[in-house]
Structure formats: structure tokens, C-alpha cells
Amino acid sequence: MSESSSHPDSPAAEQQNAERQVVRVLVGTSVIGKTADYGLMLVAPLAVLGATGSVAGAILTFALRGVAYAISPIIGVYLDRYERRGMFAAAQVQQALCVVVAALFLDREWVVAAALFLSGLGGVAASLSSQFVLIPELIAPDNRARVVARVSSSIEFAKVLGFLGGGVVLAALDARAATLGIAALYGIAGLWAMRLPRVPVQPARTSLRGDLAVGFRWLVKPEIGWLVLSMAVSNLALGGLGSVLVTLMGDRGTNPTLISATLAIGLFIGAWGAQLTPRALPSWSLQARILLFQALAAVGFGLLVLEPPVWVVILAWSVNSFALGLSNVVSITYRQEAIPVHLAGRINSVIRMFIAGAVPLSGMTYALAEARGWWLWGPAVVLEAAALLIWLLHTVRGNHDRQLTTGGATGS
């Protein structure tokens, strides 16, 4: 009989059980919330497209949900000031209420756009809380990389559920029923989040302006600044890719179920990639792994640019999603190692303002190219090439600096 089974009530065993419960709740909440997110990504553009017939309008409407990242530093300050479980749960409920409004006014494009923008505020708070605030607070350092991989892979699987579920309900019923179902999922996620332990914080001792300054000062640190620049530029290219594919396939008259299945297959592969991350080239530096995975994502994107048949779209989207699943886990681990836990909300909110805030700008870039009659993929191709070059230069420079340091230490 093992020692842990002999002493089930020992402090170590109790801590392990408590941590397992935290992981189960985080995974459950993340799966439910992300299923809603990606169901909304499918349903909202197709609903607007059906009501208006405008490809650019459909892309732009959903892109507004991500504009909330422009004020994410303020959201991050409040995440660091108030009890964190409550903020996480409230963020899910706020999204539910906004999506109900969108469901009731699907025939009014600007009401839908405003409701999705406001729901984005809760989306920002939920995203920051789950991976960048609650995990460092509730999970021991030695287990964080494993938990990040598990939560991230679960999120990727949830994206599949969101696309498939949204497509099935949309095809079987209508856009309003699908949207109300998505609102219900957000509400359930909020209730489930209340099973987490309370995470009190120290009372704020600085002003809002001072807290904002803390987050922005970290951008000048090379290990953070280069990551933010590269990932933000890459997201300008790839961030809106899912909604663009949905809209383009819908414009060609593709059945919603086939659209959802096409994207779901790729996202399933992405979930597998996130799950494999701890075993994918663990001896490499985090910087080198990010570079390799981002380059692989660019290969998948390059195939999509050719606007191939559906079976090639599935393959290319799968490659892109697999690589981004790997890259996302590594980049989150990279940030968790670099950022102090008590500053996680403020610093990560600033980082996310640029990295995640680039996603709606990506959709707007595609919409602008379509509206102006440009080559739809042109701006994204240039941006993705620039992102790879930026991180390549940083990785090479970092390797060079480490060699100099090692050489100096050896020679001393």
C-alpha cells in the first residue's frame, strides 16, 4: 500500500485533492465558456450575413467582440483588486446577459454589434482570470505547465464542440435558438465557476493610474516586449481566420453543418497539439519552440491563401490549428515563468490588450480588403511574414547572448 493511501488525510494528500478539484472546475468552466465562444463565432456572422447579405458586415460585427481588449488593462487592474473567483463567475454571467440581448434583436445589425462588443468585456475578464490569474494563484509552480497544457487542450476541444453544436442547432432550428443556447452556456459556466475556492486579494494601495503604469512598464522588458510584438503582428494576420473562413464558405453557399465540421476537424487537431505540448521538444528553449510552432502555423495559413477545395482547407486549417495549439501553451508558460503572481492581472491584461486585441483588428483588416476590392489575403501574408521575422531575430539574439554569457563564465 502506498504512503498516500496509508495517510489519506495527510496535508500533502489534502493539498493534492484540493488541487485536483480546482483543475476539474477550471477545465469544466473553460470548456463550457469556450464552447459558447466558438458557437457564437459560427452563429453570429452567419446570422448577420443572412439578415444583411454583407460579407464585410458579417466579419466586422463579430470582430467588435474582441475590441474590448482595447480596455483590458483597466479590466486587469480590477481583477487584481477584487476577489478573483467572484470576478471570474461574474464575467461569465455578464456575457450570458449580453448574448440574450443579441438573440432578441438578430435582425438589427447594430444592436447585435453593440451586444457582442459589451459581451467582449466579460470575455476578456474570463480569459485573463482562467489562465493567467487563477492558475498561478491556485496551482503549485511545479504543476503549472501540466495544468496549462490540460486547460489549453480542453479549450481546444471545446472549440470543436462550439462549432459542431452551433452548426447543428443552426441547421436544425434557427439563429435565435442557437444564440439563446449559447447564452445559457455562459450562465452555466458562471454557476460552475462558483465551485472554485475563494481567492481574496490584498486591498489596493495604489491609484488606478499607478496600477496601469505597472503593467505598461513590463512591456519594455525584452523578454516580454519581443513576445508581445511578434504575437500581436501574427494575430493581425491569423486572429480573424476562423470567422473569415466561416463567412467565405457561407458566401459560397456551403451548408452550415459542413462549415462547422470543417473548422471542428482542424480545432480537434489543435486540441491534440495543445495536449502534446509538454512532450514536444522539451529540451529546446521556450523561444525556439515558439518559433518552430509559429512557422508551422504559417505553412497551414499559406495553403489557405490558395483558396483550395474543401478537403485541402480541412488539411491546412488542421496544420494551422495544431501549430497554434502548441504555440499557445508554450507562450503561456513563458509568461507565467516571467511574471510575478501578484501582478498577473495587471501585466497580462496589458499583454492581452496587444496580443488578443489584434484579433478583432485582424477581422477588420480582412473586411477592409474585401470592401476595397484588394486581394483578401494580401495584408495578412505580409503581417505573418513580419511576425516570424521579429521572433526569429529575438531568438537568434537570445541564443547569441547566452553563448556570450556561457563563454564568459567558462573563460573566467
CSV table of C-alpha atoms in Angstrom, one decimal:
chain,number,residue,atom,x,y,z
A,1,MET,CA,0.0,0.0,0.0
A,2,SER,CA,1.4,3.4,-1.0
A,3,GLU,CA,2.2,6.1,1.6
A,4,SER,CA,-0.5,8.4,0.2
A,5,SER,CA,-3.2,5.7,0.6
A,6,SER,CA,-2.0,5.0,4.1
A,7,HIS,CA,-2.4,8.6,5.1
A,8,PRO,CA,-5.3,9.9,3.0
A,9,ASP,CA,-5.8,12.8,5.4
A,10,SER,CA,-2.2,14.0,5.4
A,11,PRO,CA,-1.6,17.6,4.5
A,12,ALA,CA,0.1,16.6,1.2
A,13,ALA,CA,-2.8,14.4,0.2
A,14,GLU,CA,-5.3,17.1,1.1
A,15,GLN,CA,-3.4,19.6,-1.0
A,16,GLN,CA,-3.3,17.2,-4.0
A,17,ASN,CA,-7.1,16.6,-3.7
A,18,ALA,CA,-7.8,20.3,-3.4
A,19,GLU,CA,-5.6,21.0,-6.5
A,20,ARG,CA,-7.3,18.2,-8.5
A,21,GLN,CA,-10.7,19.7,-7.6
A,22,VAL,CA,-9.5,23.2,-8.8
A,23,VAL,CA,-8.3,21.7,-12.1
A,24,ARG,CA,-11.6,19.9,-12.6
A,25,VAL,CA,-13.6,23.1,-12.1
A,26,LEU,CA,-11.2,25.2,-14.2
A,27,VAL,CA,-11.4,22.7,-17.0
A,28,GLY,CA,-15.2,22.4,-16.8
A,29,THR,CA,-15.7,26.2,-16.7
A,30,SER,CA,-13.2,26.7,-19.6
A,31,VAL,CA,-14.9,24.0,-21.7
A,32,ILE,CA,-18.4,25.4,-21.2
A,33,GLY,CA,-17.3,29.0,-21.8
A,34,LYS,CA,-15.2,28.3,-24.8
A,35,THR,CA,-17.9,26.1,-26.3
A,36,ALA,CA,-20.1,29.2,-26.1
A,37,ASP,CA,-17.4,31.4,-27.5
A,38,TYR,CA,-16.9,29.3,-30.7
A,39,GLY,CA,-20.6,28.6,-31.1
A,40,LEU,CA,-21.0,32.4,-31.1
A,41,MET,CA,-18.2,32.7,-33.7
A,42,LEU,CA,-20.1,30.5,-36.0
A,43,VAL,CA,-23.7,31.7,-35.4
A,44,ALA,CA,-23.2,35.5,-35.2
A,45,PRO,CA,-21.5,36.0,-38.6
A,46,LEU,CA,-23.9,33.7,-40.4
A,47,ALA,CA,-26.9,35.4,-38.7
A,48,VAL,CA,-25.7,38.8,-39.8
A,49,LEU,CA,-24.9,37.5,-43.3
A,50,GLY,CA,-28.4,36.1,-43.6
A,51,ALA,CA,-30.0,39.3,-42.5
A,52,THR,CA,-27.9,41.8,-44.5
A,53,GLY,CA,-26.1,39.8,-47.3
A,54,SER,CA,-22.9,41.7,-46.5
A,55,VAL,CA,-19.7,39.7,-46.1
A,56,ALA,CA,-17.8,42.7,-44.8
A,57,GLY,CA,-20.6,43.5,-42.3
A,58,ALA,CA,-20.7,39.9,-41.0
A,59,ILE,CA,-16.9,39.8,-40.4
A,60,LEU,CA,-16.9,43.2,-38.8
A,61,THR,CA,-19.9,42.5,-36.4
A,62,PHE,CA,-18.2,39.6,-34.7
A,63,ALA,CA,-14.8,41.3,-34.8
A,64,LEU,CA,-16.3,44.0,-32.5
A,65,ARG,CA,-16.5,41.5,-29.6
A,66,GLY,CA,-12.7,41.5,-29.5
A,67,VAL,CA,-12.4,45.3,-29.4
A,68,ALA,CA,-12.9,45.0,-25.7
A,69,TYR,CA,-9.3,44.1,-25.4
A,70,ALA,CA,-8.5,47.8,-26.0
A,71,ILE,CA,-9.5,48.4,-22.4
A,72,SER,CA,-8.2,45.2,-21.0
A,73,PRO,CA,-5.6,47.0,-18.8
A,74,ILE,CA,-8.4,48.5,-16.8
A,75,ILE,CA,-10.1,45.2,-16.5
A,76,GLY,CA,-6.8,43.7,-15.3
A,77,VAL,CA,-6.5,46.3,-12.6
A,78,TYR,CA,-9.9,45.3,-11.2
A,79,LEU,CA,-9.1,41.6,-11.4
A,80,ASP,CA,-6.1,42.3,-9.1
A,81,ARG,CA,-8.2,44.4,-6.7
A,82,TYR,CA,-11.3,42.2,-6.1
A,83,GLU,CA,-11.9,38.6,-5.1
A,84,ARG,CA,-10.9,36.6,-8.1
A,85,ARG,CA,-13.4,33.7,-8.1
A,86,GLY,CA,-16.3,36.2,-7.9
A,87,MET,CA,-14.9,38.2,-10.8
A,88,PHE,CA,-14.5,35.1,-12.9
A,89,ALA,CA,-18.1,34.0,-12.3
A,90,ALA,CA,-19.5,37.5,-12.9
A,91,ALA,CA,-17.7,37.7,-16.2
A,92,GLN,CA,-19.5,34.6,-17.5
A,93,VAL,CA,-22.9,35.8,-16.3
A,94,GLN,CA,-22.3,39.2,-18.0
A,95,GLN,CA,-21.6,37.5,-21.3
A,96,ALA,CA,-24.8,35.5,-20.9
A,97,LEU,CA,-26.9,38.6,-20.5
A,98,CYS,CA,-25.4,40.4,-23.5
A,99,VAL,CA,-25.9,37.4,-25.8
A,100,VAL,CA,-29.5,37.2,-24.7
A,101,VAL,CA,-29.9,40.8,-26.0
A,102,ALA,CA,-28.2,39.9,-29.3
A,103,ALA,CA,-30.5,36.9,-29.7
A,104,LEU,CA,-33.6,39.1,-29.3
A,105,PHE,CA,-32.5,41.6,-31.9
A,106,LEU,CA,-30.8,39.5,-34.5
A,107,ASP,CA,-32.4,41.4,-37.3
A,108,ARG,CA,-30.8,44.7,-36.1
A,109,GLU,CA,-27.2,44.6,-37.1
A,110,TRP,CA,-26.0,47.4,-34.8
A,111,VAL,CA,-27.8,46.1,-31.7
A,112,VAL,CA,-26.1,42.8,-32.3
A,113,ALA,CA,-22.7,44.5,-32.8
A,114,ALA,CA,-23.2,46.6,-29.6
A,115,ALA,CA,-24.2,43.5,-27.6
A,116,LEU,CA,-21.2,41.5,-28.8
A,117,PHE,CA,-18.9,44.4,-28.0
A,118,LEU,CA,-20.2,44.5,-24.5
A,119,SER,CA,-20.0,40.7,-24.1
A,120,GLY,CA,-16.4,41.1,-25.1
A,121,LEU,CA,-15.7,42.8,-21.8
A,122,GLY,CA,-16.8,39.7,-19.9
A,123,GLY,CA,-14.8,37.6,-22.4
A,124,VAL,CA,-11.6,39.5,-21.6
A,125,ALA,CA,-12.1,39.1,-17.8
A,126,ALA,CA,-12.9,35.4,-18.1
A,127,SER,CA,-9.9,34.7,-20.3
A,128,LEU,CA,-7.5,36.6,-18.1
A,129,SER,CA,-8.9,35.0,-15.0
A,130,SER,CA,-8.8,31.4,-16.0
A,131,GLN,CA,-5.3,31.0,-17.4
A,132,PHE,CA,-3.3,34.0,-16.2
A,133,VAL,CA,-4.7,34.7,-12.7
A,134,LEU,CA,-6.4,31.7,-11.2
A,135,ILE,CA,-3.8,29.0,-12.3
A,136,PRO,CA,-0.8,30.9,-10.8
A,137,GLU,CA,-2.9,31.6,-7.6
A,138,LEU,CA,-4.3,28.1,-7.1
A,139,ILE,CA,-1.7,25.7,-8.7
A,140,ALA,CA,1.7,24.9,-7.3
A,141,PRO,CA,4.6,26.1,-9.5
A,142,ASP,CA,5.8,22.5,-10.3
A,143,ASN,CA,2.4,21.6,-11.7
A,144,ARG,CA,1.5,24.8,-13.7
A,145,ALA,CA,2.9,23.7,-17.1
A,146,ARG,CA,1.0,20.5,-16.9
A,147,VAL,CA,-2.2,22.2,-15.8
A,148,VAL,CA,-1.8,24.9,-18.5
A,149,ALA,CA,-1.5,22.1,-21.1
A,150,ARG,CA,-4.6,20.4,-19.8
A,151,VAL,CA,-6.7,23.5,-19.6
A,152,SER,CA,-5.5,24.7,-23.0
A,153,SER,CA,-6.1,21.3,-24.7
A,154,SER,CA,-9.6,21.2,-23.1
A,155,ILE,CA,-10.3,24.7,-24.5
A,156,GLU,CA,-9.3,23.5,-28.0
A,157,PHE,CA,-11.6,20.5,-27.7
A,158,ALA,CA,-14.4,22.9,-26.6
A,159,LYS,CA,-13.8,24.9,-29.8
A,160,VAL,CA,-14.8,21.8,-31.7
A,161,LEU,CA,-17.9,21.4,-29.6
A,162,GLY,CA,-18.8,25.0,-30.2
A,163,PHE,CA,-18.5,24.8,-33.9
A,164,LEU,CA,-20.3,21.5,-34.2
A,165,GLY,CA,-23.0,22.3,-31.7
A,166,GLY,CA,-23.6,25.8,-33.2
A,167,GLY,CA,-23.8,24.3,-36.7
A,168,VAL,CA,-26.2,21.5,-35.8
A,169,VAL,CA,-28.6,23.8,-33.8
A,170,LEU,CA,-28.4,26.5,-36.5
A,171,ALA,CA,-29.3,23.9,-39.2
A,172,ALA,CA,-32.0,22.2,-37.2
A,173,LEU,CA,-33.6,25.2,-35.7
A,174,ASP,CA,-32.7,28.8,-36.4
A,175,ALA,CA,-30.2,31.6,-35.4
A,176,ARG,CA,-32.2,32.8,-32.5
A,177,ALA,CA,-32.4,29.4,-30.9
A,178,ALA,CA,-28.7,28.8,-31.4
A,179,THR,CA,-27.9,32.2,-29.8
A,180,LEU,CA,-30.1,31.6,-26.8
A,181,GLY,CA,-28.4,28.2,-26.3
A,182,ILE,CA,-25.0,30.0,-26.3
A,183,ALA,CA,-26.3,32.5,-23.7
A,184,ALA,CA,-27.4,29.5,-21.5
A,185,LEU,CA,-23.9,28.0,-21.7
A,186,TYR,CA,-22.3,31.2,-20.4
A,187,GLY,CA,-24.8,31.2,-17.5
A,188,ILE,CA,-23.9,27.6,-16.6
A,189,ALA,CA,-20.2,28.5,-16.8
A,190,GLY,CA,-20.7,31.2,-14.2
A,191,LEU,CA,-22.5,28.9,-11.8
A,192,TRP,CA,-19.8,26.2,-12.2
A,193,ALA,CA,-17.1,28.7,-11.5
A,194,MET,CA,-18.5,29.3,-8.0
A,195,ARG,CA,-17.2,25.8,-7.1
A,196,LEU,CA,-13.7,27.2,-7.1
A,197,PRO,CA,-12.3,28.3,-3.7
A,198,ARG,CA,-12.4,32.0,-2.9
A,199,VAL,CA,-9.2,33.9,-3.9
A,200,PRO,CA,-9.1,37.1,-1.8
A,201,VAL,CA,-6.6,39.8,-2.7
A,202,GLN,CA,-4.8,42.5,-0.8
A,203,PRO,CA,-6.7,45.8,-0.7
A,204,ALA,CA,-5.5,48.2,-3.4
A,205,ARG,CA,-2.8,50.6,-2.1
A,206,THR,CA,-2.2,52.5,-5.4
A,207,SER,CA,-4.3,54.5,-7.7
A,208,LEU,CA,-5.8,53.2,-11.0
A,209,ARG,CA,-3.1,55.2,-12.9
A,210,GLY,CA,-0.4,53.7,-10.8
A,211,ASP,CA,-1.7,50.2,-11.4
A,212,LEU,CA,-1.9,50.8,-15.1
A,213,ALA,CA,1.7,52.0,-15.1
A,214,VAL,CA,2.9,48.8,-13.6
A,215,GLY,CA,1.5,46.7,-16.5
A,216,PHE,CA,2.8,49.0,-19.2
A,217,ARG,CA,6.3,49.2,-17.7
A,218,TRP,CA,6.7,45.5,-18.2
A,219,LEU,CA,6.4,46.0,-22.0
A,220,VAL,CA,9.9,47.5,-22.1
A,221,LYS,CA,11.4,44.3,-20.7
A,222,PRO,CA,12.9,42.5,-23.7
A,223,GLU,CA,11.6,39.0,-22.7
A,224,ILE,CA,8.1,40.4,-22.7
A,225,GLY,CA,8.2,43.2,-25.3
A,226,TRP,CA,9.5,41.0,-28.2
A,227,LEU,CA,6.9,38.3,-27.4
A,228,VAL,CA,4.1,40.9,-27.4
A,229,LEU,CA,5.3,42.5,-30.7
A,230,SER,CA,5.6,39.2,-32.5
A,231,MET,CA,2.4,37.6,-31.3
A,232,ALA,CA,0.4,40.8,-31.9
A,233,VAL,CA,1.6,41.0,-35.5
A,234,SER,CA,0.9,37.3,-36.0
A,235,ASN,CA,-2.6,37.7,-34.6
A,236,LEU,CA,-3.3,40.6,-37.0
A,237,ALA,CA,-2.7,38.0,-39.7
A,238,LEU,CA,-4.3,34.9,-38.3
A,239,GLY,CA,-6.6,36.1,-35.5
A,240,GLY,CA,-9.6,36.5,-37.7
A,241,LEU,CA,-9.0,33.5,-39.8
A,242,GLY,CA,-11.8,31.4,-38.3
A,243,SER,CA,-14.6,33.9,-38.8
A,244,VAL,CA,-13.2,34.7,-42.3
A,245,LEU,CA,-13.4,31.0,-43.3
A,246,VAL,CA,-16.9,30.8,-41.9
A,247,THR,CA,-18.0,33.8,-43.8
A,248,LEU,CA,-16.3,32.9,-47.1
A,249,MET,CA,-17.7,29.3,-47.0
A,250,GLY,CA,-21.2,30.7,-46.1
A,251,ASP,CA,-21.0,33.2,-49.0
A,252,ARG,CA,-20.3,30.2,-51.4
A,253,GLY,CA,-23.5,28.6,-50.2
A,254,THR,CA,-21.8,25.9,-48.1
A,255,ASN,CA,-24.1,24.1,-45.7
A,256,PRO,CA,-23.7,25.3,-42.0
A,257,THR,CA,-23.1,21.8,-40.8
A,258,LEU,CA,-20.3,21.3,-43.3
A,259,ILE,CA,-18.8,24.6,-42.4
A,260,SER,CA,-18.8,23.7,-38.7
A,261,ALA,CA,-17.5,20.2,-39.4
A,262,THR,CA,-14.6,21.6,-41.5
A,263,LEU,CA,-13.5,24.0,-38.8
A,264,ALA,CA,-14.1,21.5,-36.0
A,265,ILE,CA,-11.8,18.9,-37.5
A,266,GLY,CA,-9.0,21.4,-37.5
A,267,LEU,CA,-9.7,22.5,-34.0
A,268,PHE,CA,-9.8,18.9,-32.8
A,269,ILE,CA,-6.2,18.5,-34.2
A,270,GLY,CA,-5.3,21.8,-32.4
A,271,ALA,CA,-6.5,20.4,-29.1
A,272,TRP,CA,-4.4,17.3,-29.7
A,273,GLY,CA,-1.4,19.7,-30.3
A,274,ALA,CA,-2.0,21.5,-27.0
A,275,GLN,CA,-2.2,18.2,-25.2
A,276,LEU,CA,1.1,17.1,-26.7
A,277,THR,CA,3.0,20.3,-25.8
A,278,PRO,CA,4.8,19.1,-22.6
A,279,ARG,CA,6.3,16.3,-24.7
A,280,ALA,CA,7.0,18.3,-27.8
A,281,LEU,CA,10.8,19.1,-27.9
A,282,PRO,CA,11.0,19.8,-24.1
A,283,SER,CA,14.8,20.1,-24.4
A,284,TRP,CA,14.5,23.1,-26.6
A,285,SER,CA,14.3,26.6,-25.2
A,286,LEU,CA,10.8,28.1,-25.0
A,287,GLN,CA,11.8,30.8,-27.5
A,288,ALA,CA,12.9,28.2,-30.1
A,289,ARG,CA,9.8,26.1,-29.6
A,290,ILE,CA,7.6,29.2,-30.2
A,291,LEU,CA,9.5,30.0,-33.4
A,292,LEU,CA,9.1,26.5,-34.8
A,293,PHE,CA,5.4,26.2,-34.0
A,294,GLN,CA,4.7,29.7,-35.4
A,295,ALA,CA,6.5,28.7,-38.6
A,296,LEU,CA,4.4,25.6,-38.9
A,297,ALA,CA,1.2,27.7,-38.4
A,298,ALA,CA,2.4,29.9,-41.3
A,299,VAL,CA,2.6,26.8,-43.5
A,300,GLY,CA,-1.0,26.0,-42.9
A,301,PHE,CA,-2.0,29.6,-43.5
A,302,GLY,CA,-0.1,29.6,-46.8
A,303,LEU,CA,-2.2,26.7,-48.0
A,304,LEU,CA,-5.4,28.5,-47.1
A,305,VAL,CA,-4.3,31.6,-49.1
A,306,LEU,CA,-4.6,29.5,-52.2
A,307,GLU,CA,-8.3,29.1,-51.6
A,308,PRO,CA,-8.2,25.3,-52.3
A,309,PRO,CA,-11.0,22.7,-52.3
A,310,VAL,CA,-12.7,21.9,-49.0
A,311,TRP,CA,-10.5,18.8,-48.3
A,312,VAL,CA,-7.4,20.9,-48.6
A,313,VAL,CA,-9.0,23.6,-46.5
A,314,ILE,CA,-9.5,21.0,-43.8
A,315,LEU,CA,-5.9,19.9,-44.0
A,316,ALA,CA,-4.5,23.5,-44.0
A,317,TRP,CA,-6.8,24.5,-41.1
A,318,SER,CA,-5.7,21.4,-39.2
A,319,VAL,CA,-2.0,22.2,-39.6
A,320,ASN,CA,-2.6,25.8,-38.6
A,321,SER,CA,-4.6,24.8,-35.5
A,322,PHE,CA,-2.2,22.1,-34.5
A,323,ALA,CA,0.7,24.5,-34.5
A,324,LEU,CA,-1.1,27.3,-32.7
A,325,GLY,CA,-2.3,24.8,-30.1
A,326,LEU,CA,1.4,24.0,-29.4
A,327,SER,CA,2.5,27.6,-29.6
A,328,ASN,CA,-0.2,28.9,-27.2
A,329,VAL,CA,0.7,26.6,-24.4
A,330,VAL,CA,4.4,27.4,-24.7
A,331,SER,CA,3.8,31.1,-24.8
A,332,ILE,CA,1.5,31.0,-21.7
A,333,THR,CA,4.2,29.0,-19.9
A,334,TYR,CA,6.8,31.5,-21.0
A,335,ARG,CA,4.7,34.4,-19.4
A,336,GLN,CA,3.9,32.5,-16.2
A,337,GLU,CA,7.7,32.0,-15.7
A,338,ALA,CA,8.4,35.6,-16.3
A,339,ILE,CA,5.6,37.4,-14.4
A,340,PRO,CA,5.1,37.6,-10.6
A,341,VAL,CA,1.8,36.1,-9.5
A,342,HIS,CA,0.6,39.2,-7.6
A,343,LEU,CA,1.0,41.3,-10.7
A,344,ALA,CA,-0.5,38.7,-13.1
A,345,GLY,CA,-3.8,40.6,-13.7
A,346,ARG,CA,-2.2,43.9,-14.5
A,347,ILE,CA,0.7,42.7,-16.6
A,348,ASN,CA,-1.2,40.0,-18.6
A,349,SER,CA,-4.1,42.4,-19.3
A,350,VAL,CA,-1.7,44.8,-20.9
A,351,ILE,CA,-0.1,42.0,-22.9
A,352,ARG,CA,-3.5,40.7,-23.9
A,353,MET,CA,-4.6,44.2,-25.0
A,354,PHE,CA,-2.0,44.0,-27.8
A,355,ILE,CA,-2.0,40.2,-28.5
A,356,ALA,CA,-5.7,39.4,-28.2
A,357,GLY,CA,-6.7,42.9,-29.2
A,358,ALA,CA,-5.1,42.2,-32.6
A,359,VAL,CA,-7.7,39.5,-33.3
A,360,PRO,CA,-10.6,41.9,-34.0
A,361,LEU,CA,-8.3,44.2,-35.9
A,362,SER,CA,-7.4,41.1,-38.0
A,363,GLY,CA,-11.1,40.7,-38.9
A,364,MET,CA,-11.4,44.4,-39.7
A,365,THR,CA,-8.3,44.1,-41.9
A,366,TYR,CA,-9.9,41.3,-43.9
A,367,ALA,CA,-13.2,43.2,-44.1
A,368,LEU,CA,-11.3,46.3,-45.3
A,369,ALA,CA,-9.5,44.3,-48.0
A,370,GLU,CA,-12.8,42.8,-49.2
A,371,ALA,CA,-14.6,46.1,-49.2
A,372,ARG,CA,-11.9,47.9,-51.1
A,373,GLY,CA,-11.5,45.2,-53.7
A,374,TRP,CA,-8.0,44.3,-52.7
A,375,TRP,CA,-6.6,40.8,-52.6
A,376,LEU,CA,-8.3,39.5,-49.5
A,377,TRP,CA,-5.2,37.7,-48.2
A,378,GLY,CA,-2.6,40.3,-49.1
A,379,PRO,CA,-2.3,42.2,-45.8
A,380,ALA,CA,-2.3,39.0,-43.7
A,381,VAL,CA,0.5,37.5,-45.8
A,382,VAL,CA,2.8,40.5,-45.2
A,383,LEU,CA,1.9,40.6,-41.4
A,384,GLU,CA,2.6,36.9,-40.9
A,385,ALA,CA,6.0,37.1,-42.6
A,386,ALA,CA,6.9,40.1,-40.4
A,387,ALA,CA,5.8,38.3,-37.2
A,388,LEU,CA,8.1,35.3,-38.0
A,389,LEU,CA,11.0,37.6,-38.8
A,390,ILE,CA,10.6,39.5,-35.5
A,391,TRP,CA,10.6,36.4,-33.3
A,392,LEU,CA,13.5,34.8,-35.4
A,393,LEU,CA,15.6,37.9,-34.7
A,394,HIS,CA,14.8,37.8,-31.0
A,395,THR,CA,15.5,34.1,-30.8
A,396,VAL,CA,18.8,34.3,-32.6
A,397,ARG,CA,19.9,37.3,-30.5
A,398,GLY,CA,18.9,35.5,-27.3
A,399,ASN,CA,21.0,32.4,-28.3
A,400,HIS,CA,23.9,34.7,-29.1
A,401,ASP,CA,23.7,36.4,-25.7
A,402,ARG,CA,23.5,33.1,-23.9
A,403,GLN,CA,26.6,31.9,-25.8
A,404,LEU,CA,28.5,35.0,-24.8
A,405,THR,CA,27.5,34.6,-21.2
A,406,THR,CA,28.5,30.9,-21.2
A,407,GLY,CA,31.7,31.7,-22.9
A,408,GLY,CA,32.5,34.5,-20.4
A,409,ALA,CA,31.7,32.2,-17.5
A,410,THR,CA,33.9,29.4,-19.0
A,411,GLY,CA,36.8,31.8,-19.6
A,412,SER,CA,36.7,33.3,-16.1
